[in-house]
Coordinates of C-alpha atoms in Angstrom, one line a residue:
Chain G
X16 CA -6.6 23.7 14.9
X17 CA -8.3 23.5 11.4
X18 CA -5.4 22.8 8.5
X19 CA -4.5 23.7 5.2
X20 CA -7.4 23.2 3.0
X21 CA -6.9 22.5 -0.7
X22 CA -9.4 21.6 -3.5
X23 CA -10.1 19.6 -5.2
X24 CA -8.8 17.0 -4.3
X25 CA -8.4 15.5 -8.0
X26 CA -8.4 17.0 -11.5
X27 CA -8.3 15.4 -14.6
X28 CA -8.5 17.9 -17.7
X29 CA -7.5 17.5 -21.3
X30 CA -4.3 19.4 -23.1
X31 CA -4.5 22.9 -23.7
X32 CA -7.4 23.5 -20.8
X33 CA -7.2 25.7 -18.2
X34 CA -7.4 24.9 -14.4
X35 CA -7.6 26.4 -10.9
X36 CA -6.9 25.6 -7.5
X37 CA -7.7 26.7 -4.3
X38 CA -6.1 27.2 -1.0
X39 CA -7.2 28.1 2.3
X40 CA -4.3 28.0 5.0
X41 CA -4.0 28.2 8.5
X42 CA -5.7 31.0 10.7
X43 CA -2.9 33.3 11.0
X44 CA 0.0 32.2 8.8
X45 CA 1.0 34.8 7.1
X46 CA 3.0 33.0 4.7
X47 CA 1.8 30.7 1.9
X48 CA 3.6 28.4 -0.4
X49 CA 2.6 26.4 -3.1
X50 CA 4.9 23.1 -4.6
X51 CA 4.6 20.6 -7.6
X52 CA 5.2 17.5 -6.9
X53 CA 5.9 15.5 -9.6
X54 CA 6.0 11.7 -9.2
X55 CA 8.9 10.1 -8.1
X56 CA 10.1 13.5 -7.5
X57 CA 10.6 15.6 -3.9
X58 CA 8.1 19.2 -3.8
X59 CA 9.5 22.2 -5.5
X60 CA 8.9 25.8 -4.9
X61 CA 6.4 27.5 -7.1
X62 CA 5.4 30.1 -5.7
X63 CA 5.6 32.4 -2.3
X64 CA 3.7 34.6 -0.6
X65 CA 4.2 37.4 2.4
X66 CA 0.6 38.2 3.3
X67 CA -1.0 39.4 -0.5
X68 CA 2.5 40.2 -1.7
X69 CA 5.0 37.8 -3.7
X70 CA 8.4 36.8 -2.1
X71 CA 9.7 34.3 -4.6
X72 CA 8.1 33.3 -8.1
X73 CA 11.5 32.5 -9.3
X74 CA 9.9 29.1 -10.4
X75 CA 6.7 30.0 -12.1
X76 CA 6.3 29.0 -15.4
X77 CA 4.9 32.3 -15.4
X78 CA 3.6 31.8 -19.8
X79 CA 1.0 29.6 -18.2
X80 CA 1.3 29.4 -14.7
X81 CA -0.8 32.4 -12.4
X82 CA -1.2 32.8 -9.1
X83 CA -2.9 35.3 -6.4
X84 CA -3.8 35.9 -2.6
X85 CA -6.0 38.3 -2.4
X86 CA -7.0 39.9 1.0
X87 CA -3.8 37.6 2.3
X88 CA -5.4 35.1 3.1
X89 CA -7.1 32.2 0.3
X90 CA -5.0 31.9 -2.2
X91 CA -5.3 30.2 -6.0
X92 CA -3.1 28.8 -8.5
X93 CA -4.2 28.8 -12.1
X94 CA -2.6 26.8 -14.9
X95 CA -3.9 27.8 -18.6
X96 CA -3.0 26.3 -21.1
X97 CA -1.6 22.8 -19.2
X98 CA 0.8 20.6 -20.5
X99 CA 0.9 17.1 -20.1
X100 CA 4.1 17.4 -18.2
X101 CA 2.0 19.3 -15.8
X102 CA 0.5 16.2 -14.0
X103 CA 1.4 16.3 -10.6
X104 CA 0.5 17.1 -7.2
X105 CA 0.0 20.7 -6.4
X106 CA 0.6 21.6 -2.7
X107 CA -0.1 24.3 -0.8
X108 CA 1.4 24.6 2.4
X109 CA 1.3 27.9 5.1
X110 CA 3.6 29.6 8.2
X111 CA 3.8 31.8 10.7
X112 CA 6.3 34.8 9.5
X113 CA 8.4 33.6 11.9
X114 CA 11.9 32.5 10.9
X115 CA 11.8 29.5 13.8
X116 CA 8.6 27.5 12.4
X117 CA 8.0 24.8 9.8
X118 CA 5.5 25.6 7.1
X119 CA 2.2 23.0 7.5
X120 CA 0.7 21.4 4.5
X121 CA -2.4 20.3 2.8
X122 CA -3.3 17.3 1.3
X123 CA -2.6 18.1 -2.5
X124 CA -4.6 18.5 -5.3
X125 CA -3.8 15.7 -8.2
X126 CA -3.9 17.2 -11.4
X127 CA -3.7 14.5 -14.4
X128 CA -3.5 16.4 -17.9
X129 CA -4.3 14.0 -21.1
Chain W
X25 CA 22.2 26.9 -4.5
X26 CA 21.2 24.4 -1.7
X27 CA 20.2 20.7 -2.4
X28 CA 19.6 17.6 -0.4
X29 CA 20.2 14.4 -2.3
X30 CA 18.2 11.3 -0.6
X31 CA 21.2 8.7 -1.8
X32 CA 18.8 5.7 -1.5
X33 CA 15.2 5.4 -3.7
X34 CA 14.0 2.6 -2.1
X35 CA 14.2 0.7 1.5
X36 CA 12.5 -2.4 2.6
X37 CA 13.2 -3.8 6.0
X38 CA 11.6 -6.3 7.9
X39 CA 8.8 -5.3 10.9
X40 CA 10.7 -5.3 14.7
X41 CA 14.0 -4.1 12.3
X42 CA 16.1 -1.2 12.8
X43 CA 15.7 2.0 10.6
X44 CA 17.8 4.3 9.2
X45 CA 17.6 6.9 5.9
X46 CA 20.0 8.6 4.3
X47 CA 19.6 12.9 3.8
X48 CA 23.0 14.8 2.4
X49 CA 22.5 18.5 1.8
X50 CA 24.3 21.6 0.3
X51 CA 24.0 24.7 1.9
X52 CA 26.2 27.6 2.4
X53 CA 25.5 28.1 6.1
X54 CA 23.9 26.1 9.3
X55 CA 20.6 24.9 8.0
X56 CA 17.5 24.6 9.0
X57 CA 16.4 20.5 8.4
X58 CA 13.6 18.7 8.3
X59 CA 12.1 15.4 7.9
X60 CA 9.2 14.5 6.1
X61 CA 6.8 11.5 6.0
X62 CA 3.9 10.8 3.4
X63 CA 1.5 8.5 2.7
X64 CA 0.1 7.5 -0.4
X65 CA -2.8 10.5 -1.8
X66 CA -1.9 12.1 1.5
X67 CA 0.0 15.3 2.5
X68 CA 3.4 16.0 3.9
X69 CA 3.5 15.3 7.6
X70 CA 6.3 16.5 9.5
X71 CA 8.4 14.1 11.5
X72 CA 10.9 16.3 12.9
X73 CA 12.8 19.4 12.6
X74 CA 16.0 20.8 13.4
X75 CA 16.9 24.5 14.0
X76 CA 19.2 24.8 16.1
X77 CA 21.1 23.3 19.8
X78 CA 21.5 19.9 20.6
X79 CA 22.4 18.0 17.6
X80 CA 20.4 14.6 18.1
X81 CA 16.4 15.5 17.3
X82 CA 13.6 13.5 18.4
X83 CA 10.9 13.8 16.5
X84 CA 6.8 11.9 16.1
X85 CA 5.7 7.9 16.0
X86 CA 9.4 7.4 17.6
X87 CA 11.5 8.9 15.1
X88 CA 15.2 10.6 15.7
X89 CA 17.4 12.7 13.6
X90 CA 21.6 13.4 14.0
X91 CA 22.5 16.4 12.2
X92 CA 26.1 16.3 11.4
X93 CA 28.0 19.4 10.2
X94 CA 30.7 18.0 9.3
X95 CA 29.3 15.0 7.3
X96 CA 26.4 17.5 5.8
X97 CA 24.2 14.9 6.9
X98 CA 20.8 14.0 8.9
X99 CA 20.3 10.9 8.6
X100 CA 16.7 9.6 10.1
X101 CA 16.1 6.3 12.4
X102 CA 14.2 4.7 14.5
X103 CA 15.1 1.8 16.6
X104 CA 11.9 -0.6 15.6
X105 CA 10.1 -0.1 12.6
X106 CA 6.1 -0.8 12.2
X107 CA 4.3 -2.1 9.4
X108 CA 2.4 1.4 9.7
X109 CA 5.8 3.2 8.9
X110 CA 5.6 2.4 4.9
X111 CA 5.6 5.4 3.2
X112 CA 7.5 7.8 1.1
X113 CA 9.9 10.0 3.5
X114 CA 11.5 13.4 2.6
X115 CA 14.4 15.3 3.9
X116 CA 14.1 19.1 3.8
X117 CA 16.7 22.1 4.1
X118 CA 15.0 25.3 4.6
X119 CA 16.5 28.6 3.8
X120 CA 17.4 30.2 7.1
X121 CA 17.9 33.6 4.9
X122 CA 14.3 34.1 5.1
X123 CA 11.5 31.5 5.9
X124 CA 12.1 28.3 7.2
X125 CA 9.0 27.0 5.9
X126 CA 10.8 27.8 1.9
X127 CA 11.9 24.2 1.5
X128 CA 14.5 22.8 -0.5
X129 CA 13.3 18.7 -0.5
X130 CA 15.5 15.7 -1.9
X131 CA 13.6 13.3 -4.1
X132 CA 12.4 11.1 -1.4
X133 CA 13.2 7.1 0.0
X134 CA 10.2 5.1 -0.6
X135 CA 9.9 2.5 2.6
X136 CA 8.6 -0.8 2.3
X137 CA 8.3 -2.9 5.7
X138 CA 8.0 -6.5 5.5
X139 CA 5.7 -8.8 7.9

Protein backbone atom coordinates (compact mmCIF):
# COMPACT_ATOMS: atom_id res chain seq x y z
CA UNK A 1 0.00 0.00 0.00
CA UNK A 2 1.39 3.30 -1.47
CA UNK A 3 1.71 6.18 1.47
CA UNK A 4 1.32 9.62 2.05
CA UNK A 5 3.10 11.54 -0.52
CA UNK A 6 4.38 15.09 0.11
CA UNK A 7 6.52 17.48 -1.99
CA UNK A 8 8.95 18.72 -2.01
CA UNK A 9 10.75 17.37 0.11
CA UNK A 10 12.79 20.79 0.95
CA UNK A 11 12.11 24.43 0.50
CA UNK A 12 14.27 27.18 1.04
CA UNK A 13 12.60 30.69 0.10
CA UNK A 14 13.44 34.21 1.19
CA UNK A 15 10.98 36.51 3.57
CA UNK A 16 7.97 37.82 2.36
CA UNK A 17 7.74 34.93 -0.67
CA UNK A 18 5.02 32.77 -1.15
CA UNK A 19 5.08 28.86 -1.10
CA UNK A 20 3.04 25.73 -1.71
CA UNK A 21 2.92 22.27 -0.86
CA UNK A 22 1.46 19.38 -1.89
CA UNK A 23 -0.22 16.36 -0.57
CA UNK A 24 -1.40 13.17 -1.89
CA UNK A 25 -2.72 10.72 0.90
CA UNK A 26 -3.66 7.35 1.06
CA UNK A 27 -6.23 5.61 -1.38
CA UNK A 28 -9.32 5.95 0.46
CA UNK A 29 -8.72 8.09 3.64
CA UNK A 30 -11.13 10.37 3.74
CA UNK A 31 -9.59 12.43 6.24
CA UNK A 32 -6.47 14.67 5.80
CA UNK A 33 -4.46 16.62 8.24
CA UNK A 34 -1.71 18.73 7.97
CA UNK A 35 0.90 19.72 11.12
CA UNK A 36 4.00 22.20 11.71
CA UNK A 37 6.50 20.92 13.20
CA UNK A 38 8.70 23.27 14.45
CA UNK A 39 12.15 22.09 15.79
CA UNK A 40 12.55 20.92 19.05
CA UNK A 41 8.86 21.05 19.14
CA UNK A 42 6.04 17.97 18.90
CA UNK A 43 3.43 18.38 15.43
CA UNK A 44 0.60 20.77 15.81
CA UNK A 45 -2.70 20.85 14.07
CA UNK A 46 -3.10 23.18 11.16
CA UNK A 47 -5.49 22.20 9.42
CA UNK A 48 -8.35 19.32 8.91
CA UNK A 49 -10.21 18.04 6.40
CA UNK A 50 -13.54 15.60 5.99
CA UNK A 51 -13.36 14.63 2.24
CA UNK A 52 -13.17 18.54 0.41
CA UNK A 53 -14.76 20.08 3.45
CA UNK A 54 -12.93 21.78 6.54
CA UNK A 55 -13.34 20.17 10.17
CA UNK A 56 -10.91 22.25 12.19
CA UNK A 57 -8.78 25.32 10.97
CA UNK A 58 -8.86 26.65 14.41
CA UNK A 59 -4.98 26.93 13.97
CA UNK A 60 -4.47 28.53 10.72
CA UNK A 61 -2.72 31.52 10.63
CA UNK A 62 -5.40 32.11 8.28
CA UNK A 63 -3.59 36.21 7.18
CA UNK A 64 -1.08 34.11 5.37
CA UNK A 65 -1.68 30.65 5.72
CA UNK A 66 -4.37 28.80 2.80
CA UNK A 67 -5.26 25.61 2.30
CA UNK A 68 -7.59 23.42 -0.12
CA UNK A 69 -8.61 19.77 -1.13
CA UNK A 70 -10.23 19.85 -3.97
CA UNK A 71 -12.10 16.80 -5.41
CA UNK A 72 -11.20 15.30 -1.72
CA UNK A 73 -8.60 13.93 -2.41
CA UNK A 74 -4.75 15.97 -3.08
CA UNK A 75 -4.69 18.47 -0.99
CA UNK A 76 -2.24 21.86 -0.76
CA UNK A 77 -1.00 24.20 1.75
CA UNK A 78 -0.01 27.66 0.73
CA UNK A 79 1.94 30.09 2.87
CA UNK A 80 2.15 33.79 1.36
CA UNK A 81 3.78 35.97 2.65
CA UNK A 82 6.20 33.57 5.04
CA UNK A 83 7.83 34.60 8.08
CA UNK A 84 10.98 33.52 9.23
CA UNK A 85 9.30 31.91 12.18
CA UNK A 86 7.71 29.78 9.61
CA UNK A 87 10.66 27.33 9.17
CA UNK A 88 9.57 24.04 10.02
CA UNK A 89 8.44 20.82 8.93
CA UNK A 90 5.11 20.74 7.29
CA UNK A 91 3.26 17.28 7.56
CA UNK A 92 0.59 15.98 6.05
CA UNK A 93 -0.81 13.00 7.32
CA UNK A 94 -4.36 10.91 6.26
CA UNK A 95 -7.28 8.36 7.87
CA UNK A 96 -9.94 6.36 7.34
CA UNK A 97 -13.27 8.29 8.76
CA UNK A 98 -13.30 5.89 11.15
CA UNK A 99 -13.10 6.84 14.77
CA UNK A 100 -10.88 3.44 15.65
CA UNK A 101 -7.73 4.18 13.24
CA UNK A 102 -4.49 6.22 13.54
CA UNK A 103 -3.96 8.80 10.88
CA UNK A 104 -0.56 7.69 8.58
CA UNK A 105 2.01 10.27 7.74
CA UNK A 106 4.25 11.48 5.12
CA UNK A 107 7.69 12.36 5.20
CA UNK A 108 7.44 16.23 5.61
CA UNK A 109 8.32 18.95 3.65
CA UNK A 110 11.30 21.31 5.24
CA UNK A 111 10.52 24.69 4.66
CA UNK A 112 13.64 27.08 5.72
CA UNK A 113 12.53 30.94 5.34
CA UNK A 114 15.64 33.56 5.34
CA UNK B 1 -7.94 21.49 26.32
CA UNK B 2 -5.91 18.20 26.18
CA UNK B 3 -2.06 18.13 26.44
CA UNK B 4 0.67 15.46 26.86
CA UNK B 5 3.81 16.81 28.43
CA UNK B 6 6.97 14.36 27.55
CA UNK B 7 8.69 15.30 31.16
CA UNK B 8 12.18 14.17 29.87
CA UNK B 9 14.02 16.09 26.48
CA UNK B 10 16.59 13.86 26.29
CA UNK B 11 17.61 9.98 27.01
CA UNK B 12 20.77 8.24 26.37
CA UNK B 13 21.19 4.68 27.56
CA UNK B 14 23.59 2.21 26.79
CA UNK B 15 22.90 -0.69 23.84
CA UNK B 16 21.53 -4.26 25.63
CA UNK B 17 19.97 -1.48 28.37
CA UNK B 18 16.47 -1.25 29.42
CA UNK B 19 14.09 1.47 28.04
CA UNK B 20 11.63 3.36 29.29
CA UNK B 21 9.91 7.10 28.27
CA UNK B 22 7.88 9.21 30.06
CA UNK B 23 4.15 10.45 28.31
CA UNK B 24 1.65 12.42 30.94
CA UNK B 25 -1.54 13.77 29.31
CA UNK B 26 -4.64 15.92 30.01
CA UNK B 27 -7.82 14.90 28.79
CA UNK B 28 -11.27 15.11 29.94
CA UNK B 29 -12.30 11.54 29.06
CA UNK B 30 -10.59 7.93 28.19
CA UNK B 31 -8.16 8.75 25.45
CA UNK B 32 -7.14 7.56 22.56
CA UNK B 33 -2.81 7.24 22.85
CA UNK B 34 -0.33 6.86 20.82
CA UNK B 35 3.34 6.46 20.44
CA UNK B 36 5.45 7.88 17.90
CA UNK B 37 8.98 7.19 16.59
CA UNK B 38 11.00 9.47 14.06
CA UNK B 39 14.07 9.55 12.56
CA UNK B 40 16.06 12.32 11.55
CA UNK B 41 14.50 14.10 7.79
CA UNK B 42 12.01 11.20 8.14
CA UNK B 43 8.23 10.98 8.92
CA UNK B 44 6.28 9.97 11.94
CA UNK B 45 6.14 6.17 12.31
CA UNK B 46 3.73 4.73 14.58
CA UNK B 47 4.98 2.43 17.29
CA UNK B 48 1.84 1.71 18.98
CA UNK B 49 -1.55 2.74 19.82
CA UNK B 50 -4.05 2.37 22.44
CA UNK B 51 -7.89 2.58 22.09
CA UNK B 52 -9.31 0.74 24.18
CA UNK B 53 -9.20 -3.03 26.40
CA UNK B 54 -6.35 -4.49 27.85
CA UNK B 55 -4.32 -1.82 29.38
CA UNK B 56 -0.62 -3.09 28.56
CA UNK B 57 -0.05 -2.43 24.47
CA UNK B 58 2.48 -4.08 22.38
CA UNK B 59 3.45 -2.32 19.77
CA UNK B 60 6.54 -2.60 16.53
CA UNK B 61 10.60 -3.30 16.67
CA UNK B 62 9.57 -4.79 20.40
CA UNK B 63 8.10 -1.85 21.88
CA UNK B 64 5.25 -1.91 24.86
CA UNK B 65 2.98 0.70 26.32
CA UNK B 66 1.03 0.74 30.02
CA UNK B 67 -1.73 3.11 29.90
CA UNK B 68 -2.55 4.09 33.36
CA UNK B 69 -5.75 6.05 34.23
CA UNK B 70 -5.12 6.82 37.28
CA UNK B 71 -1.50 8.09 36.82
CA UNK B 72 -2.59 9.87 33.36
CA UNK B 73 0.27 8.12 32.01
CA UNK B 74 1.72 5.83 29.12
CA UNK B 75 4.84 5.41 29.65
CA UNK B 76 6.83 3.50 26.59
CA UNK B 77 9.59 0.56 27.10
CA UNK B 78 11.21 -1.88 25.79
CA UNK B 79 13.23 -4.46 27.54
CA UNK B 80 16.70 -4.17 25.27
CA UNK B 81 17.42 -1.23 23.38
CA UNK B 82 19.35 -1.29 19.81
CA UNK B 83 21.71 1.10 18.56
CA UNK B 84 18.91 1.38 15.64
CA UNK B 85 16.40 2.68 18.29
CA UNK B 86 18.05 6.47 18.32
CA UNK B 87 15.59 8.75 17.45
CA UNK B 88 13.20 11.34 18.47
CA UNK B 89 9.89 9.59 20.06
CA UNK B 90 6.47 11.22 20.50
CA UNK B 91 3.56 10.55 22.64
CA UNK B 92 0.14 11.32 21.12
CA UNK B 93 -3.55 11.80 22.66
CA UNK B 94 -6.07 11.83 20.05
CA UNK B 95 -9.51 13.31 20.41
CA UNK B 96 -11.89 10.48 20.71
CA UNK B 97 -14.77 13.28 20.20
CA UNK B 98 -14.10 13.00 16.58
CA UNK B 99 -11.09 11.51 14.75
CA UNK B 100 -8.55 9.66 16.28
CA UNK B 101 -6.07 10.54 13.77
CA UNK B 102 -6.59 14.71 15.27
CA UNK B 103 -3.53 14.46 17.45
CA UNK B 104 -2.55 16.32 20.31
CA UNK B 105 1.58 15.41 20.52
CA UNK B 106 3.99 16.37 23.53
CA UNK B 107 7.23 17.92 22.46
CA UNK B 108 9.09 14.80 22.06
CA UNK B 109 12.32 12.71 24.06
CA UNK B 110 15.24 12.63 21.90
CA UNK B 111 17.05 9.02 22.41
CA UNK B 112 20.61 8.56 22.19
CA UNK B 113 21.94 4.79 22.56
CA UNK B 114 25.43 4.30 23.47
CA UNK B 115 27.77 1.34 22.03
Amino acid sequence: EAGVAQSPRYKIIEKRQSVAFWCNPISGHATLYWYQQILGQGPKLLIQFQNNGVVDDSQLPKDRFSAERLKGVDSTLKIQPAKLEDSAVYLCASSFTDMNTEAFFGQGTRLTVV
Amino acid sequence: AQSVTQPDIHITVSEGASLELRCNYSYGATPYLFWYVQSPGQGLQLLLKYFSGDTLVQGIKGFEAEFKRSQSSFNLRKPSVHWSDAAEYFCAVGDRGTNAGKSTFGDGTTLTVKP
